[in-house]
Coordinates of C-alpha atoms in Angstrom, one line a residue:
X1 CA -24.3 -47.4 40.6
X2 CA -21.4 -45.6 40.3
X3 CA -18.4 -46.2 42.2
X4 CA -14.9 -44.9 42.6
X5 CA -12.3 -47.1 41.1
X6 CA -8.4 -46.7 42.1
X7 CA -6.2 -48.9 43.7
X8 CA -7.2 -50.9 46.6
X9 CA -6.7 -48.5 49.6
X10 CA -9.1 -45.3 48.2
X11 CA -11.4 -47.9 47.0
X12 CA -12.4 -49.1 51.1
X13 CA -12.2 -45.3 51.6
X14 CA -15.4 -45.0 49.2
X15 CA -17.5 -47.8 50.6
X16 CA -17.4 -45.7 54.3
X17 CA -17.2 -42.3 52.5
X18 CA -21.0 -41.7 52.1
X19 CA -21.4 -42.9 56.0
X20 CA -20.6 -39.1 56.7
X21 CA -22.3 -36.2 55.0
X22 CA -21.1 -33.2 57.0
X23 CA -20.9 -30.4 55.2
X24 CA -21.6 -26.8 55.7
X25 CA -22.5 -24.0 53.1
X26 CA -23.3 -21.0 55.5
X27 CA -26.4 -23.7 57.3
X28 CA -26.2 -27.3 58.1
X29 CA -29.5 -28.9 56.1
X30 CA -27.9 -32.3 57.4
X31 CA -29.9 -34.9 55.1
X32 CA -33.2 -33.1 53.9
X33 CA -32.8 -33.0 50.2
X34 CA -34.7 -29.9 49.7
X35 CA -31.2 -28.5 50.8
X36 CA -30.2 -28.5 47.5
X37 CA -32.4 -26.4 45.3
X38 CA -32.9 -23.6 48.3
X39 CA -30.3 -22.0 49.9
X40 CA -27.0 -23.7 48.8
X41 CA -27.7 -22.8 45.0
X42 CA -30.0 -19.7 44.0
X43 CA -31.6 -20.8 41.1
X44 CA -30.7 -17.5 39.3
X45 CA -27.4 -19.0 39.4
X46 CA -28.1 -22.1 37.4
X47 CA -31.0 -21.8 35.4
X48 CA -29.9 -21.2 31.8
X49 CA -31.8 -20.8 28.5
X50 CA -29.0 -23.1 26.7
X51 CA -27.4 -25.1 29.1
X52 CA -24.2 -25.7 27.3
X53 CA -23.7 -22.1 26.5
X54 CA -21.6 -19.8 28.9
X55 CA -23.0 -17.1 30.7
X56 CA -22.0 -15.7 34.4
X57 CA -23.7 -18.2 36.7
X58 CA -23.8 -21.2 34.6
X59 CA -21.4 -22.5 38.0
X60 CA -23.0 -24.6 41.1
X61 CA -24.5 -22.2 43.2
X62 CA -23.4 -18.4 42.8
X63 CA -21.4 -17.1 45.7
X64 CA -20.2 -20.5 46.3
X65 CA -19.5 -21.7 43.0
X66 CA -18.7 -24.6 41.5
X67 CA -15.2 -26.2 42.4
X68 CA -12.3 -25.7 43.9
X69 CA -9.3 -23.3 45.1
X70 CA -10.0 -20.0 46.3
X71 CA -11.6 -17.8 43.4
X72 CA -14.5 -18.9 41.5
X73 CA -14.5 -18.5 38.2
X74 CA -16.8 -15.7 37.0
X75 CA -17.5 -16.9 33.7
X76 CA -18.2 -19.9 31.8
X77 CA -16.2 -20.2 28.3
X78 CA -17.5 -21.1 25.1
X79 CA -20.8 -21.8 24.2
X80 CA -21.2 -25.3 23.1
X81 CA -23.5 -26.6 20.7
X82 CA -26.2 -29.1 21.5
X83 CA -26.1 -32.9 19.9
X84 CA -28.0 -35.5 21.1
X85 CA -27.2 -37.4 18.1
X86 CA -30.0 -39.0 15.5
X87 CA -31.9 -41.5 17.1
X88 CA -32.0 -44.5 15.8
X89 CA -32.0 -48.2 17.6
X90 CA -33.2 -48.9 21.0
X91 CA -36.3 -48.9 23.1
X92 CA -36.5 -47.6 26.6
X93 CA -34.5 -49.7 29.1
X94 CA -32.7 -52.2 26.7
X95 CA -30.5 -51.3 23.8
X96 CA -31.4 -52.0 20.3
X97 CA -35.1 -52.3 19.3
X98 CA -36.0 -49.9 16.7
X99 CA -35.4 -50.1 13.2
X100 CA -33.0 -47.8 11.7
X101 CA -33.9 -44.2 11.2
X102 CA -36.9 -44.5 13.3
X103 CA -36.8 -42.5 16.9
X104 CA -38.3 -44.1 20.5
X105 CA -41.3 -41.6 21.4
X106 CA -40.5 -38.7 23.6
X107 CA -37.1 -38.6 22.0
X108 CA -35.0 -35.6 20.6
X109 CA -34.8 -35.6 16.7
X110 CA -31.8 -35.8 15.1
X111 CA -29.3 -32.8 14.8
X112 CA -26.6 -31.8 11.8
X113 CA -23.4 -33.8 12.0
X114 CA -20.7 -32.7 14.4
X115 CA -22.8 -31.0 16.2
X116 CA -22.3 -32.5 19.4
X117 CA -22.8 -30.9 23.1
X118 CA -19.6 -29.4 24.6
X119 CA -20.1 -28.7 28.3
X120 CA -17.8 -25.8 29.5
X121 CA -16.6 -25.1 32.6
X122 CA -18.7 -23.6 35.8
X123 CA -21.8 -25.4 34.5
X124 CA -23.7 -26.4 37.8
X125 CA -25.0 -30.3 37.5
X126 CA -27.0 -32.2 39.1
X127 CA -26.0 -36.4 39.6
X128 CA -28.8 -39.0 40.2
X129 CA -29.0 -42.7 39.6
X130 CA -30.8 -43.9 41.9
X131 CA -35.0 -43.2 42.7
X132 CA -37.1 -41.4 39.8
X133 CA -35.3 -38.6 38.6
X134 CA -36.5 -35.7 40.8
X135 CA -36.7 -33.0 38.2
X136 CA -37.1 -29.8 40.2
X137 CA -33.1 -29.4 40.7
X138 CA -32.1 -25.7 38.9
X139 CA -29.1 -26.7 37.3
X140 CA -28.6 -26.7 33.6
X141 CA -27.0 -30.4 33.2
X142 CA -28.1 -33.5 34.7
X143 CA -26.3 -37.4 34.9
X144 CA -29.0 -39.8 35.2
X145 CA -28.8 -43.6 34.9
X146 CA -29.8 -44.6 30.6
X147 CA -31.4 -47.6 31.3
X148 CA -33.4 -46.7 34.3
X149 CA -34.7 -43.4 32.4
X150 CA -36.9 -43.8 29.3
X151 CA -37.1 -41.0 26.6
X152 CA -40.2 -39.3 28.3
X153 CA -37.6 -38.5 31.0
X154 CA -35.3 -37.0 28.4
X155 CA -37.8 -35.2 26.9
X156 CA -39.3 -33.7 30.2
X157 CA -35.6 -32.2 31.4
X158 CA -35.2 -30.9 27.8
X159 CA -38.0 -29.0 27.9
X160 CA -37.2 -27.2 31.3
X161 CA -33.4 -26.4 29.4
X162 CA -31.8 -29.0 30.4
X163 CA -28.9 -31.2 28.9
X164 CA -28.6 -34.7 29.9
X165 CA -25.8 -37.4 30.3
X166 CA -26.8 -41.2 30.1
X167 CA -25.0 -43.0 32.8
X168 CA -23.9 -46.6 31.4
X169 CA -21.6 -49.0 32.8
X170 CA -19.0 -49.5 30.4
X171 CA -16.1 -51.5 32.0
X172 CA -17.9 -54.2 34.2
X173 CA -21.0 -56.6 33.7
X174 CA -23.8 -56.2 36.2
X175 CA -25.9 -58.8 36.8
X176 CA -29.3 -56.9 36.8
X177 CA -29.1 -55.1 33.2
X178 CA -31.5 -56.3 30.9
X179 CA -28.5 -57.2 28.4
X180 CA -26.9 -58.9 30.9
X181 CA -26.9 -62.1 29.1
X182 CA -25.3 -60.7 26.0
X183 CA -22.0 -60.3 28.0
X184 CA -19.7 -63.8 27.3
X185 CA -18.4 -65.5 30.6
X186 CA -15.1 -65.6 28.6
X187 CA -15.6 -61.6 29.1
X188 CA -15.9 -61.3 33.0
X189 CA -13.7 -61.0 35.5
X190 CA -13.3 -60.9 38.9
X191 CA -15.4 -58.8 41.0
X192 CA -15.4 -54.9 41.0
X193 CA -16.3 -54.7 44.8
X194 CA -20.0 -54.2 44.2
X195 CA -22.4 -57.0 44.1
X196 CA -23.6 -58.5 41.0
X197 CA -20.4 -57.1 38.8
X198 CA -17.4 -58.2 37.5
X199 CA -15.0 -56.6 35.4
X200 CA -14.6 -56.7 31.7
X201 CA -11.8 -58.5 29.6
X202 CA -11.2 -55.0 28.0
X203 CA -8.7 -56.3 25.5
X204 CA -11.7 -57.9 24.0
X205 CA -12.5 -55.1 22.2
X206 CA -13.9 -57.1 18.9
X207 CA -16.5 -58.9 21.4
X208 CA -17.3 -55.8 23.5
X209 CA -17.6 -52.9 20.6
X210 CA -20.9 -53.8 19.5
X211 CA -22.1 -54.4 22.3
X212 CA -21.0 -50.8 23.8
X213 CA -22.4 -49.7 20.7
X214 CA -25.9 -51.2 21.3
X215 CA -25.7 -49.4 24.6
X216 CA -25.2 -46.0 23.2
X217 CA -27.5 -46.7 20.5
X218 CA -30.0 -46.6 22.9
X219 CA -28.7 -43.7 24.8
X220 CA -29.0 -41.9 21.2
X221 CA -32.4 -43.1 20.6
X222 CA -34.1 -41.7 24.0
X223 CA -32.0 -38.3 23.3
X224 CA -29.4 -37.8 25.7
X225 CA -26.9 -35.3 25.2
X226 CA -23.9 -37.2 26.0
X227 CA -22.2 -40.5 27.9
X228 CA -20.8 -41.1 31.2
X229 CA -18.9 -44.4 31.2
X230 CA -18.3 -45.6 34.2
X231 CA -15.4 -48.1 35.5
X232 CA -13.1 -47.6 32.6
X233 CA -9.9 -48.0 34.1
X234 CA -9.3 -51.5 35.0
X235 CA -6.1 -51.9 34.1
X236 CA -4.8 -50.7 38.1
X237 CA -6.8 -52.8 39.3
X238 CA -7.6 -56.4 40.1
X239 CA -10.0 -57.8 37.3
X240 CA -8.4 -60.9 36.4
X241 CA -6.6 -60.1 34.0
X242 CA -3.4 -58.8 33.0
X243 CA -4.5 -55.5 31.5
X244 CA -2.0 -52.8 30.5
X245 CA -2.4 -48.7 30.8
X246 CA -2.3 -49.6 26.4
X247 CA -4.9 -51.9 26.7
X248 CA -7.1 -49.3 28.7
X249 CA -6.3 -46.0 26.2
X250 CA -7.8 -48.4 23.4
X251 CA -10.5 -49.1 25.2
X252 CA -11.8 -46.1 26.1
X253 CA -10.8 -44.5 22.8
X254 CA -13.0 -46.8 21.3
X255 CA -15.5 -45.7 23.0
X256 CA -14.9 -42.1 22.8
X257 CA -15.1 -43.0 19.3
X258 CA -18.8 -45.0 19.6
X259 CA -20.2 -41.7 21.6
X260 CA -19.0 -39.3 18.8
X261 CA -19.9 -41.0 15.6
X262 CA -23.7 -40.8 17.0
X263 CA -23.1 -37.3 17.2
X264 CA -22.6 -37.4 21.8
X265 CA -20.3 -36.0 23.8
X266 CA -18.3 -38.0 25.9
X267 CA -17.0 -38.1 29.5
X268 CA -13.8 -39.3 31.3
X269 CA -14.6 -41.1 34.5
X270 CA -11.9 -41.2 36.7
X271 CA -8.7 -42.4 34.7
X272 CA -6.7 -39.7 36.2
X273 CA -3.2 -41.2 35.1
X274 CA -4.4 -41.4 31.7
X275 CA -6.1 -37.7 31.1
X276 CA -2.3 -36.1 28.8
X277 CA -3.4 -39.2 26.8
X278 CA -7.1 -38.7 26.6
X279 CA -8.0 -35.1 27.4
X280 CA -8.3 -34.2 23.6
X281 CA -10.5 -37.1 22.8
X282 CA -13.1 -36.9 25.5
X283 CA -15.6 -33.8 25.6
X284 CA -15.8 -33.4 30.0
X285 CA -14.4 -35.2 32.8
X286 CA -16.2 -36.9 35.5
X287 CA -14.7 -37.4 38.6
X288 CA -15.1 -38.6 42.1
X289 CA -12.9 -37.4 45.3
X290 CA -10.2 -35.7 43.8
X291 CA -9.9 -33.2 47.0
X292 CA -10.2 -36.2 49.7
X293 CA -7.2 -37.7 47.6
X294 CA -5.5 -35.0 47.0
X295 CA -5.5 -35.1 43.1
X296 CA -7.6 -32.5 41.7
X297 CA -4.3 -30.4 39.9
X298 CA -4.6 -33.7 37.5
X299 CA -7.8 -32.7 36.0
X300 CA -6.7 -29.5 35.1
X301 CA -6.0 -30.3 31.1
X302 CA -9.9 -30.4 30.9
X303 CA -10.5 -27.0 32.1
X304 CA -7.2 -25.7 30.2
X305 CA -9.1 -27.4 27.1
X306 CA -12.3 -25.4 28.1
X307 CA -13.6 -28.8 28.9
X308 CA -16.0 -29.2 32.0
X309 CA -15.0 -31.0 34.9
X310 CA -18.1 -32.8 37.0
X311 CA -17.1 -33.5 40.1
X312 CA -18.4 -34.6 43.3
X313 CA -17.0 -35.4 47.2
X314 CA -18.5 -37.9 49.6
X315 CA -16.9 -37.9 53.0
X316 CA -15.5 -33.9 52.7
X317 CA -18.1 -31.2 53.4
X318 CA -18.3 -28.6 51.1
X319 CA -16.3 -26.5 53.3
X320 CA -13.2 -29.0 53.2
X321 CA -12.8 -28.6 49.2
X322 CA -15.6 -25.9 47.9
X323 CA -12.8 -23.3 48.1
X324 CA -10.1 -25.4 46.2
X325 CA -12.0 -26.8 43.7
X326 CA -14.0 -23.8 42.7
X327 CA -10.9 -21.7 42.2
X328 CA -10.0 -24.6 39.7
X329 CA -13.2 -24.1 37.4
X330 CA -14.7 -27.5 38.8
X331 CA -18.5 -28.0 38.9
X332 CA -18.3 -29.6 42.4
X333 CA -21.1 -30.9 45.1
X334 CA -21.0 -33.2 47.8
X335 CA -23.4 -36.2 47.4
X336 CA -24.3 -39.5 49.1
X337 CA -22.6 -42.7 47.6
X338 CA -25.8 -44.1 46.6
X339 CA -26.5 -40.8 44.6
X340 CA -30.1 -40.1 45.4
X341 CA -31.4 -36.9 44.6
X342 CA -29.9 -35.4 47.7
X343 CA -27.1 -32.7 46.8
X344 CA -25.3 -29.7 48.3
X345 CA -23.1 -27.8 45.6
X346 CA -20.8 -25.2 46.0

C-alpha cells in the first residue's frame, strides 16, 4: 500500500487521516463509491481519445477541476507521447520470467525509442491498489498496483484509452511480494510503520539496482505506461541507517534512470525537499496531502515543467483544498488510505 512518508509527526497524521472522509462537491455521497464516476466528474470531462494528449477537460471533473487554488486551469499543455516501453522479462505478478524480446500475453508491443508517455497537467486520474481494479472510472490515467495486476488488466484499460502507472515499492521490503526473498537482510531496516516492511539500505545501490530493474522489467513486460515508486525518501526518516539527502538523489536518480531506459515514464513520490534537484529527471509527481500540510507551492516546478502533478487528500474534503489545488494545475481527489476504488475528484 501506499503511504505518506515525512517526518514523524504527519506520518501519525496519515494513519487517522482516512478515519474521516468528509467532503462535499455540491452532494454528500458519504462512502458509496459510485460517487465517483456520477456526479462529482462528468465523464465528458475525462474521457479522452489519447490520454496523455491535452485537450479542455483532460482535468478531474469539469466545473470542479483538478487541483488547487482558485481558477482551474482550462487547458491541458502538450500532448505527450505514449511509451510503454518493449516488453521483455517478467511474468504476471513476479519480475523476470520471460526470455528476452519475448512479451507476457495481453501486453503492449514495443514502441520506438524515446518515446516515452509524458503526462501533462489537468489530466484526471484515478488511484487504486487495493480490490480488482474496477475499470468503469472515466478518467484517462489510472495508478494500479504492478504486481497485483497482470497484463490482461493492462490490456483491458488500454483499450478503453487508458494510460496506466505500475505502482511498486521501491524504498522498503514488504514481506508479502513474491520477491521477497531476493531482498538481503543486510538490506533492511527498521520498520516503515506498516506491517511486514522495513526500509531499504538505499546506499546499496550495487545490491538493489538489479533488483529494481527486475521490477520494472516486469512492469514493461505487462505494458504499463509508467512507474510510481513509492517510499523513496528515507533519508528523513528513521530506517536504520544514516542516510543522507545525497544518498537519496542517487537513489532515486537511478531509478529514474531504470524507468527511462525501458522506454517509461517516471513519477516522484513525495520527496518534496528534493523536487529543484529532481524535477527535470522525473516525468510527473505523485503526491499525498500537500493541502493538509500546507506544502502544495513545492510542487509547483512540475507544472512549471508542463509536468503532471497526481495528487490526492485524505482527511480534507474536497471543499477544504479543491479550490487551491486546482488553481495550481493539480489533478487532485480525495481518497480513503487504503485506496479502494472509492474516489471523489475535484
Amino acid at each position: 500500500m501506499t503511504r505518506r512518508t515525512r517526518p514523524l509527526p504527519a506520518a501519525i497524521a496519515l494513519a487517522t487521516a482516512l478515519l474521516a472522509t468528509s467532503c462535499s462537491s455540491g452532494s454528500d455521497t458519504g462512502d458509496d463509491p459510485s460517487a465517483d464516476a456520477t456526479g462529482a466528474q462528468p465523464p465528458a470531462a475525462t474521457a479522452t481519445p489519447d490520454p496523455g494528449a491535452s485537450s479542455g477537460p483532460g482535468t478531474p471533473g469539469t466545473p470542479d477541476a483538478p487541483s488547487t487554488p482558485g481558477t482551474p486551469p482550462s487547458t491541458v499543455p502538450s500532448t505527450p507521447t505514449t511509451a510503454p516501453g518493449t516488453p521483455a522479462t517478467g511474468t504476471p505478478g513476479t519480475p523476470g520470467g520471460t526470455a528476452p524480446g519475448t512479451t507476457t500475453p495481453g501486453a503492449t508491443p514495443p514502441q520506438p525509442a524515446g518515446a516515452r508517455w509524458q503526462p501533462a497537467p489537468g489530466l484526471a486520474w484515478q488511484w487504486q491498489l487495493g480490490d480488482g481494479v474496477d475499470q468503469s472510472v472515466d478518467v484517462p490515467v489510472y495508478d494500479i498496483d504492478g504486481f497485483e495486476n497482470d497484463a490482461s488488466v493492462v490490456a483491458a484499460l488500454h483499450a478503453k484509452g487508458r494510460k496506466v502507472i505500475c505502482y511498486i515499492n521501491a524504498g522498503s521490503w514488504e514481506d508479502f511480494r513474491p520477491d521477497s526473498a531476493a531482498f538481503a537482510k543486510a538490506l533492511q531496516g527498521s520498520g516503515n510503520g506498516w506491517k511486514g516492511e522495513k526500509w531499504f539500505d538505499i546506499r546499496k545501490i550495487d545490491q538493489l539496482k538489479p533488483l529494481m530493474a527486475a521490477r520494472f522489467d516486469m512492469c514493461r513486460a505487462k505494458g504499463f505506461d509508467a512507474i510510481e515508486p513509492d517510499t523513496i525518501e528515507a533519508y528523513n526518516q528513521k530506517s536504520g541507517f544514516p542516510l543522507t539527502a545525497e544518498d537519496q538523489l542517487r537513489y532515486n536518480r537511478m531509478l529514474a534512470s531504470l524507468a527511462h531506459e525501458r522506454g517509461m515514464a517516471i513519477g516522484l513520490k513525495n520527496d518534496l525537499e528534493q523536487i529543484p534537484a529532481l524535477v527535470g529527471e522525473f516525468d510527473f509527481a505523485v503526491n499525498e496531502e500537500c493541502a493538509e500540510f500546507n506544502e502544495c507551492d513545492r510542487l509547483s516546478p512540475f507544472i512549471q515543467a508542463g509536468k503532471a502533478v497526481f495528487h490526492v487528500e485524505y482527511k480534507l474534503g474536497t471543499e477544504k483544498f479543491c479550490a487551491r489545488t486546482k488553481g495550481l494545475g493539480f489533478s487532485s481527489m480525495q481518497k480513503k488510505l487504503e485506496l479502494d476504488a472509492w474516489r471523489r475528484p475535484c
